[in-house]
């Protein structure tokens, strides 16, 4: 029997991270003091909520917004693209760091448990949704994203060169590596992962498709796994002063990297990403102390799987529907739309993804979100 992705018990300070999955189907009461949920859980959920919004927003900007023929005489589209680029060192490194934090207990379990509930579970979800993406994206041939157009192309995406769903593929590999090397000295595993990240970011290694993300983010998953106590302490002791310092450091790092054209310099991108993660954890921890804002973000952070797997096909279909009409609007109408379009479309895509998810569950499509027969959900992260 398939179990829906959901949380189990609330976690006290010494919680078992393996029993609380980061992707879920059912909504439960929003996090807060009344639910007994720890602030450490709240900050992580809040961070993941922000990250999934940034993921969708970036895809909206790059794959739809900047493909529209804007003739408004203002550099607004370019500004949106530049803004989105500033979050590239943050969103996936932070996502994977939190995934590593919540994987700490899972990798200690027997191979049979980890192999089925985590490794096989992630690969199953990746394969199922890759087939769905391939079919839907065929209906939008002009949508600018990776897609398989042949059997060999599909086989390559299933094995060597992951698709836009590479986060799921990466987690399967990362769990395998973390489990296989759990008894080795951490530096023996972490240092090569850091070097791999620097090599890939510097363009010194072939990275077709989404292999770059696969190579660059292993070190952040391992950092979350190995440094969980320090990361939790960093979040628990986050102060306003630290928020100012880390945000300033992140801004300075971005400006310096751009001014020097150092994005491809060996080691620069991983270092900037480390600064970004320090800022992201601090900001999420501070935000978690404001329930009016964080509760909704945390609720979103607990249902990231349906958004992640559904949003791209939806965006492709919306792009096919909207691109030509919006490009054909007169300059006055476009001027009214150009500034808020990415915000509106991001909200629409997220809302529709969750609506599709609810509809699929009502039609007993739970197998699309969990490996059939697993006692616990396949996805944690």
Short mmCIF file of C-alpha atoms in Angstrom, two decimals:
data_model
loop_
_atom_site.label_atom_id
_atom_site.label_comp_id
_atom_site.label_asym_id
_atom_site.label_seq_id
_atom_site.Cartn_x
_atom_site.Cartn_y
_atom_site.Cartn_z
CA UNK A 1 0.00 0.00 0.00
CA UNK A 2 1.29 3.44 -0.92
CA UNK A 3 1.72 5.91 1.88
CA UNK A 4 1.30 9.56 1.04
CA UNK A 5 4.25 11.81 1.66
CA UNK A 6 3.61 13.49 4.96
CA UNK A 7 5.18 14.35 8.26
CA UNK A 8 5.06 12.04 11.21
CA UNK A 9 5.58 13.22 14.74
CA UNK A 10 6.78 16.71 15.55
CA UNK A 11 10.49 16.77 16.23
CA UNK A 12 11.96 17.77 19.54
CA UNK A 13 15.50 19.05 19.70
CA UNK A 14 17.01 15.62 19.12
CA UNK A 15 14.59 14.68 16.39
CA UNK A 16 15.09 11.78 14.03
CA UNK A 17 15.32 13.55 10.71
CA UNK A 18 14.50 10.36 8.83
CA UNK A 19 10.96 10.36 10.16
CA UNK A 20 10.16 13.82 8.84
CA UNK A 21 10.18 14.06 5.08
CA UNK A 22 10.75 17.32 3.33
CA UNK A 23 8.35 16.60 0.49
CA UNK A 24 4.81 15.85 1.52
CA UNK A 25 1.31 15.56 0.16
CA UNK A 26 -0.99 16.38 3.02
CA UNK A 27 -1.15 19.74 4.64
CA UNK A 28 -1.13 19.79 8.40
CA UNK A 29 -1.63 22.73 10.70
CA UNK A 30 0.85 25.48 10.07
CA UNK A 31 4.02 25.43 12.09
CA UNK A 32 4.20 27.42 15.24
CA UNK A 33 4.49 27.28 18.94
CA UNK A 34 1.04 25.77 19.32
CA UNK A 35 1.99 22.73 17.27
CA UNK A 36 5.07 22.04 19.37
CA UNK A 37 7.29 22.14 16.31
CA UNK A 38 10.83 23.23 17.06
CA UNK A 39 12.14 26.54 15.72
CA UNK A 40 14.91 24.60 14.03
CA UNK A 41 12.35 22.74 11.94
CA UNK A 42 10.53 25.98 11.20
CA UNK A 43 13.60 27.71 9.79
CA UNK A 44 14.41 24.75 7.53
CA UNK A 45 10.86 24.57 6.20
CA UNK A 46 10.86 28.33 5.69
CA UNK A 47 14.15 28.17 3.78
CA UNK A 48 12.82 25.41 1.54
CA UNK A 49 9.68 27.40 0.88
CA UNK A 50 11.76 30.35 -0.27
CA UNK A 51 14.00 28.08 -2.34
CA UNK A 52 11.14 26.49 -4.26
CA UNK A 53 9.74 29.95 -5.02
CA UNK A 54 13.16 30.99 -6.33
CA UNK A 55 13.38 27.85 -8.46
CA UNK A 56 10.01 28.47 -10.09
CA UNK A 57 10.66 32.21 -10.46
CA UNK A 58 13.99 31.60 -12.20
CA UNK A 59 12.39 29.22 -14.67
CA UNK A 60 9.58 31.71 -15.28
CA UNK A 61 12.06 34.49 -16.01
CA UNK A 62 14.49 32.53 -18.18
CA UNK A 63 12.14 30.19 -20.02
CA UNK A 64 9.12 32.44 -20.51
CA UNK A 65 9.53 36.11 -19.55
CA UNK A 66 12.78 36.74 -21.41
CA UNK A 67 11.46 34.88 -24.47
CA UNK A 68 8.62 37.35 -24.91
CA UNK A 69 9.06 40.22 -27.36
CA UNK A 70 8.87 43.19 -25.00
CA UNK A 71 8.79 46.53 -26.80
CA UNK A 72 8.32 48.93 -23.91
CA UNK A 73 11.50 50.97 -24.24
CA UNK A 74 12.54 50.13 -20.68
CA UNK A 75 15.24 47.69 -19.49
CA UNK A 76 12.85 45.95 -17.10
CA UNK A 77 13.21 42.43 -18.60
CA UNK A 78 16.99 42.65 -18.33
CA UNK A 79 16.69 43.79 -14.72
CA UNK A 80 14.53 40.75 -13.89
CA UNK A 81 17.12 38.49 -15.50
CA UNK A 82 19.95 40.13 -13.55
CA UNK A 83 18.00 39.87 -10.30
CA UNK A 84 17.37 36.17 -10.87
CA UNK A 85 21.06 35.56 -11.46
CA UNK A 86 21.93 36.94 -8.03
CA UNK A 87 20.14 34.02 -6.38
CA UNK A 88 21.88 31.29 -8.38
CA UNK A 89 24.60 30.75 -5.74
CA UNK A 90 21.88 30.53 -3.07
CA UNK A 91 18.86 28.52 -4.08
CA UNK A 92 20.24 25.07 -4.97
CA UNK A 93 23.22 25.08 -2.56
CA UNK A 94 20.83 26.00 0.27
CA UNK A 95 18.33 23.38 -0.90
CA UNK A 96 20.99 20.67 -0.86
CA UNK A 97 22.47 21.80 2.44
CA UNK A 98 19.09 21.38 4.12
CA UNK A 99 18.63 18.06 2.32
CA UNK A 100 21.91 16.93 3.87
CA UNK A 101 20.84 18.10 7.32
CA UNK A 102 17.72 15.95 7.14
CA UNK A 103 19.61 13.00 5.67
CA UNK A 104 21.92 12.66 8.67
CA UNK A 105 19.95 9.90 10.36
CA UNK A 106 18.73 8.23 7.18
CA UNK A 107 22.22 7.29 6.00
CA UNK A 108 22.83 5.45 9.28
CA UNK A 109 20.03 2.98 8.56
CA UNK A 110 20.64 -0.44 6.92
CA UNK A 111 21.37 -0.58 3.21
CA UNK A 112 18.07 -2.32 2.55
CA UNK A 113 16.13 0.55 4.09
CA UNK A 114 18.16 3.32 2.50
CA UNK A 115 18.27 1.55 -0.85
CA UNK A 116 14.52 1.22 -1.14
CA UNK A 117 13.09 4.25 0.64
CA UNK A 118 15.72 6.73 -0.51
CA UNK A 119 17.83 5.61 -3.47
CA UNK A 120 15.22 3.56 -5.33
CA UNK A 121 12.53 6.02 -4.28
CA UNK A 122 14.31 9.01 -5.79
CA UNK A 123 15.21 7.14 -8.98
CA UNK A 124 11.61 5.95 -9.33
CA UNK A 125 10.25 9.48 -9.02
CA UNK A 126 12.87 10.75 -11.43
CA UNK A 127 12.03 8.12 -14.07
CA UNK A 128 8.25 8.52 -13.79
CA UNK A 129 8.32 12.29 -14.03
CA UNK A 130 10.95 12.27 -16.77
CA UNK A 131 8.51 10.32 -18.93
CA UNK A 132 5.72 12.75 -18.08
CA UNK A 133 7.91 15.77 -18.82
CA UNK A 134 9.04 14.29 -22.12
CA UNK A 135 5.45 13.72 -23.23
CA UNK A 136 4.15 17.15 -22.18
CA UNK A 137 7.15 19.12 -23.43
CA UNK A 138 6.62 17.57 -26.86
CA UNK A 139 3.45 19.70 -27.01
CA UNK A 140 5.53 22.86 -26.62
CA UNK A 141 8.48 22.42 -29.02
CA UNK A 142 9.51 26.09 -28.80
CA UNK A 143 9.78 26.11 -25.02
CA UNK A 144 13.48 26.60 -24.22
CA UNK A 145 14.38 23.71 -21.96
CA UNK A 146 16.17 20.38 -22.09
CA UNK A 147 14.01 17.59 -23.41
CA UNK A 148 14.55 14.20 -24.96
CA UNK A 149 13.57 14.04 -28.63
CA UNK A 150 14.62 10.45 -29.28
CA UNK A 151 14.87 7.12 -27.54
CA UNK A 152 18.63 7.56 -27.19
CA UNK A 153 18.12 11.04 -25.79
CA UNK A 154 15.66 9.69 -23.25
CA UNK A 155 18.07 6.92 -22.31
CA UNK A 156 20.83 9.49 -21.81
CA UNK A 157 18.62 11.54 -19.50
CA UNK A 158 17.71 8.42 -17.55
CA UNK A 159 21.35 7.51 -17.00
CA UNK A 160 24.21 9.94 -17.65
CA UNK A 161 22.82 13.40 -18.32
CA UNK A 162 19.91 14.27 -16.03
CA UNK A 163 17.02 16.43 -17.14
CA UNK A 164 15.41 19.41 -15.42
CA UNK A 165 14.43 16.94 -12.70
CA UNK A 166 18.09 16.54 -11.79
CA UNK A 167 17.49 17.33 -8.09
CA UNK A 168 15.83 13.93 -7.66
CA UNK A 169 18.56 12.20 -9.65
CA UNK A 170 21.22 13.96 -7.60
CA UNK A 171 19.70 12.96 -4.27
CA UNK A 172 19.69 9.30 -5.30
CA UNK A 173 23.40 9.50 -6.12
CA UNK A 174 24.22 11.59 -3.07
CA UNK A 175 22.47 9.16 -0.71
CA UNK A 176 24.33 6.27 -2.33
CA UNK A 177 27.68 7.99 -1.91
CA UNK A 178 26.93 9.16 1.63
CA UNK A 179 25.85 5.68 2.68
CA UNK A 180 28.82 3.97 1.04
CA UNK A 181 31.37 6.35 2.60
CA UNK A 182 29.80 6.89 6.01
CA UNK A 183 32.68 5.14 7.81
CA UNK A 184 35.42 7.01 5.96
CA UNK A 185 37.05 10.17 7.35
CA UNK A 186 34.87 13.08 6.39
CA UNK A 187 37.71 15.09 4.89
CA UNK A 188 38.46 12.15 2.59
CA UNK A 189 34.99 12.53 1.08
CA UNK A 190 34.31 16.24 1.53
CA UNK A 191 37.54 17.60 0.05
CA UNK A 192 37.19 15.77 -3.30
CA UNK A 193 33.54 16.91 -3.43
CA UNK A 194 34.68 20.51 -2.92
CA UNK A 195 37.30 20.13 -5.65
CA UNK A 196 34.71 18.62 -7.99
CA UNK A 197 32.42 21.59 -7.33
CA UNK A 198 35.21 24.07 -8.08
CA UNK A 199 36.29 22.20 -11.22
CA UNK A 200 32.74 22.06 -12.60
CA UNK A 201 32.01 25.70 -11.75
CA UNK A 202 35.22 26.77 -13.48
CA UNK A 203 34.20 24.97 -16.66
CA UNK A 204 37.14 22.57 -16.49
CA UNK A 205 34.88 19.55 -16.79
CA UNK A 206 32.33 18.73 -19.48
CA UNK A 207 28.85 19.34 -18.06
CA UNK A 208 26.23 18.61 -20.73
CA UNK A 209 22.61 18.96 -19.71
CA UNK A 210 22.32 19.46 -15.98
CA UNK A 211 25.51 17.70 -14.96
CA UNK A 212 26.96 21.00 -13.70
CA UNK A 213 24.42 21.16 -10.89
CA UNK A 214 25.03 17.51 -10.14
CA UNK A 215 28.77 18.06 -9.74
CA UNK A 216 28.62 21.41 -7.97
CA UNK A 217 26.12 20.60 -5.22
CA UNK A 218 27.41 17.33 -3.78
CA UNK A 219 29.66 19.28 -1.43
CA UNK A 220 26.66 21.17 -0.03
CA UNK A 221 24.69 17.98 0.59
CA UNK A 222 27.71 16.55 2.41
CA UNK A 223 28.14 19.80 4.35
CA UNK A 224 24.56 19.53 5.60
CA UNK A 225 25.13 15.89 6.44
CA UNK A 226 28.46 16.33 8.23
CA UNK A 227 27.94 19.74 9.79
CA UNK A 228 24.35 19.36 10.93
CA UNK A 229 24.99 20.29 14.60
CA UNK A 230 26.87 23.44 13.61
CA UNK A 231 24.26 24.44 11.03
CA UNK A 232 21.46 23.96 13.56
CA UNK A 233 23.40 25.98 16.12
CA UNK A 234 24.01 28.70 13.53
CA UNK A 235 20.26 28.88 12.90
CA UNK A 236 19.33 28.74 16.58
CA UNK A 237 21.68 31.61 17.45
CA UNK A 238 20.96 33.81 14.43
CA UNK A 239 20.88 37.48 15.36
CA UNK A 240 19.92 40.64 13.51
CA UNK A 241 23.57 41.67 13.48
CA UNK A 242 24.56 38.38 11.84
CA UNK A 243 21.82 38.84 9.26
CA UNK A 244 23.22 42.26 8.36
CA UNK A 245 26.76 40.91 8.19
CA UNK A 246 25.93 37.83 6.11
CA UNK A 247 23.68 39.72 3.70
CA UNK A 248 26.39 42.35 3.30
CA UNK A 249 29.02 39.68 2.73
CA UNK A 250 26.83 38.01 0.11
CA UNK A 251 26.21 41.32 -1.68
CA UNK A 252 29.93 42.19 -1.65
CA UNK A 253 30.83 38.71 -2.93
CA UNK A 254 28.35 39.03 -5.81
CA UNK A 255 29.58 42.50 -6.76
CA UNK A 256 33.23 41.50 -6.56
CA UNK A 257 32.66 38.35 -8.61
CA UNK A 258 30.77 40.29 -11.28
CA UNK A 259 33.23 43.19 -11.35
CA UNK A 260 36.22 40.88 -11.77
CA UNK A 261 34.41 38.53 -14.15
CA UNK A 262 35.43 35.78 -11.76
CA UNK A 263 32.44 33.47 -12.15
CA UNK A 264 34.69 30.94 -13.90
CA UNK A 265 37.72 31.36 -11.66
CA UNK A 266 38.63 28.17 -9.86
CA UNK A 267 37.01 28.06 -6.41
CA UNK A 268 35.19 31.39 -6.62
CA UNK A 269 31.66 30.11 -7.25
CA UNK A 270 31.71 27.52 -4.41
CA UNK A 271 33.04 30.15 -1.98
CA UNK A 272 30.32 32.62 -2.96
CA UNK A 273 27.77 29.82 -2.55
CA UNK A 274 29.06 29.09 0.97
CA UNK A 275 28.54 32.77 1.83
CA UNK A 276 25.08 32.57 0.27
CA UNK A 277 24.16 29.51 2.35
CA UNK A 278 25.35 31.22 5.55
CA UNK A 279 23.12 34.15 4.67
CA UNK A 280 20.21 31.90 3.69
CA UNK A 281 20.25 29.93 6.95
CA UNK A 282 20.51 33.15 8.96
CA UNK A 283 17.69 34.85 7.05
CA UNK A 284 15.43 31.79 7.32
CA UNK A 285 16.10 31.52 11.06
CA UNK A 286 15.28 35.19 11.58
CA UNK A 287 12.20 34.94 9.39
CA UNK A 288 11.03 31.86 11.32
CA UNK A 289 10.59 34.13 14.35
CA UNK A 290 7.88 36.04 12.49
CA UNK A 291 5.01 33.55 12.18
CA UNK A 292 2.88 35.87 10.07
CA UNK A 293 5.41 35.47 7.25
CA UNK A 294 7.18 32.22 8.00
CA UNK A 295 4.17 29.98 8.60
CA UNK A 296 3.03 30.22 4.99
CA UNK A 297 6.52 29.84 3.63
CA UNK A 298 7.14 26.86 5.91
CA UNK A 299 3.87 25.26 4.81
CA UNK A 300 5.02 25.67 1.21
CA UNK A 301 8.42 24.24 2.14
CA UNK A 302 6.72 21.06 3.34
CA UNK A 303 5.04 20.40 -0.02
CA UNK A 304 7.86 21.10 -2.46
CA UNK A 305 7.72 17.81 -4.38
CA UNK A 306 4.51 18.48 -6.36
CA UNK A 307 5.68 21.99 -7.18
CA UNK A 308 9.08 20.77 -8.27
CA UNK A 309 7.88 17.98 -10.57
CA UNK A 310 4.75 19.65 -11.97
CA UNK A 311 5.75 23.27 -12.53
CA UNK A 312 7.91 22.83 -15.64
CA UNK A 313 5.29 21.10 -17.85
CA UNK A 314 2.72 23.64 -16.68
CA UNK A 315 5.04 26.51 -17.47
CA UNK A 316 5.69 25.08 -20.94
CA UNK A 317 1.97 24.94 -21.68
CA UNK A 318 1.40 28.44 -20.29
CA UNK A 319 4.30 29.73 -22.38
CA UNK A 320 2.71 28.29 -25.51
CA UNK A 321 -0.58 29.90 -24.54
CA UNK A 322 0.69 33.33 -23.45
CA UNK A 323 3.89 34.10 -25.33
CA UNK A 324 2.43 35.18 -28.67
CA UNK A 325 -0.51 37.18 -27.24
CA UNK A 326 1.69 39.05 -24.76
CA UNK A 327 4.32 39.72 -27.43
CA UNK A 328 1.58 41.16 -29.62
CA UNK A 329 0.27 43.66 -27.08
CA UNK A 330 0.76 47.35 -27.77
CA UNK A 331 3.50 49.19 -25.81
CA UNK A 332 1.04 50.74 -23.37
CA UNK A 333 -0.48 47.40 -22.41
CA UNK A 334 2.96 45.82 -22.14
CA UNK A 335 4.13 48.67 -19.92
CA UNK A 336 1.36 47.81 -17.46
CA UNK A 337 2.39 44.16 -17.50
CA UNK A 338 6.18 44.09 -17.82
CA UNK A 339 7.08 44.78 -14.20
CA UNK A 340 4.74 42.36 -12.42
CA UNK A 341 4.51 39.60 -15.02
CA UNK A 342 7.14 37.29 -13.44
CA UNK A 343 5.54 37.64 -10.00
CA UNK A 344 2.05 36.91 -11.29
CA UNK A 345 3.14 33.97 -13.43
CA UNK A 346 5.26 32.47 -10.62
CA UNK A 347 2.26 32.61 -8.28
CA UNK A 348 0.02 31.14 -10.96
CA UNK A 349 2.40 28.25 -11.73
CA UNK A 350 2.81 27.37 -8.04
CA UNK A 351 -0.93 27.56 -7.43
CA UNK A 352 -1.74 25.43 -10.46
CA UNK A 353 0.94 22.88 -9.52
CA UNK A 354 -0.64 22.40 -6.11
CA UNK A 355 -4.12 22.23 -7.67
CA UNK A 356 -2.97 19.54 -10.12
CA UNK A 357 -1.39 17.67 -7.24
CA UNK A 358 -4.63 17.68 -5.25
CA UNK A 359 -6.57 16.54 -8.30
CA UNK A 360 -4.15 13.69 -8.98
CA UNK A 361 -4.44 12.48 -5.39
CA UNK A 362 -8.22 12.51 -5.61
CA UNK A 363 -7.88 10.28 -8.67
CA UNK A 364 -5.72 7.87 -6.61
CA UNK A 365 -2.51 8.90 -8.33
CA UNK A 366 -0.41 8.53 -5.19
CA UNK A 367 2.02 6.35 -7.12
CA UNK A 368 3.17 9.47 -8.95
CA UNK A 369 4.61 10.86 -5.72
CA UNK A 370 5.93 7.81 -3.87
CA UNK A 371 7.48 4.47 -4.73
CA UNK A 372 4.65 1.88 -4.50
CA UNK A 373 4.98 -0.42 -1.53
CA UNK A 374 7.26 1.78 0.54
CA UNK A 375 6.44 2.09 4.20
CA UNK A 376 7.78 5.60 4.27
CA UNK A 377 7.89 8.20 1.51
CA UNK A 378 10.73 8.02 -0.92
CA UNK A 379 11.63 11.66 -0.78
CA UNK A 380 13.48 13.43 1.97
CA UNK A 381 15.37 16.54 1.45
#
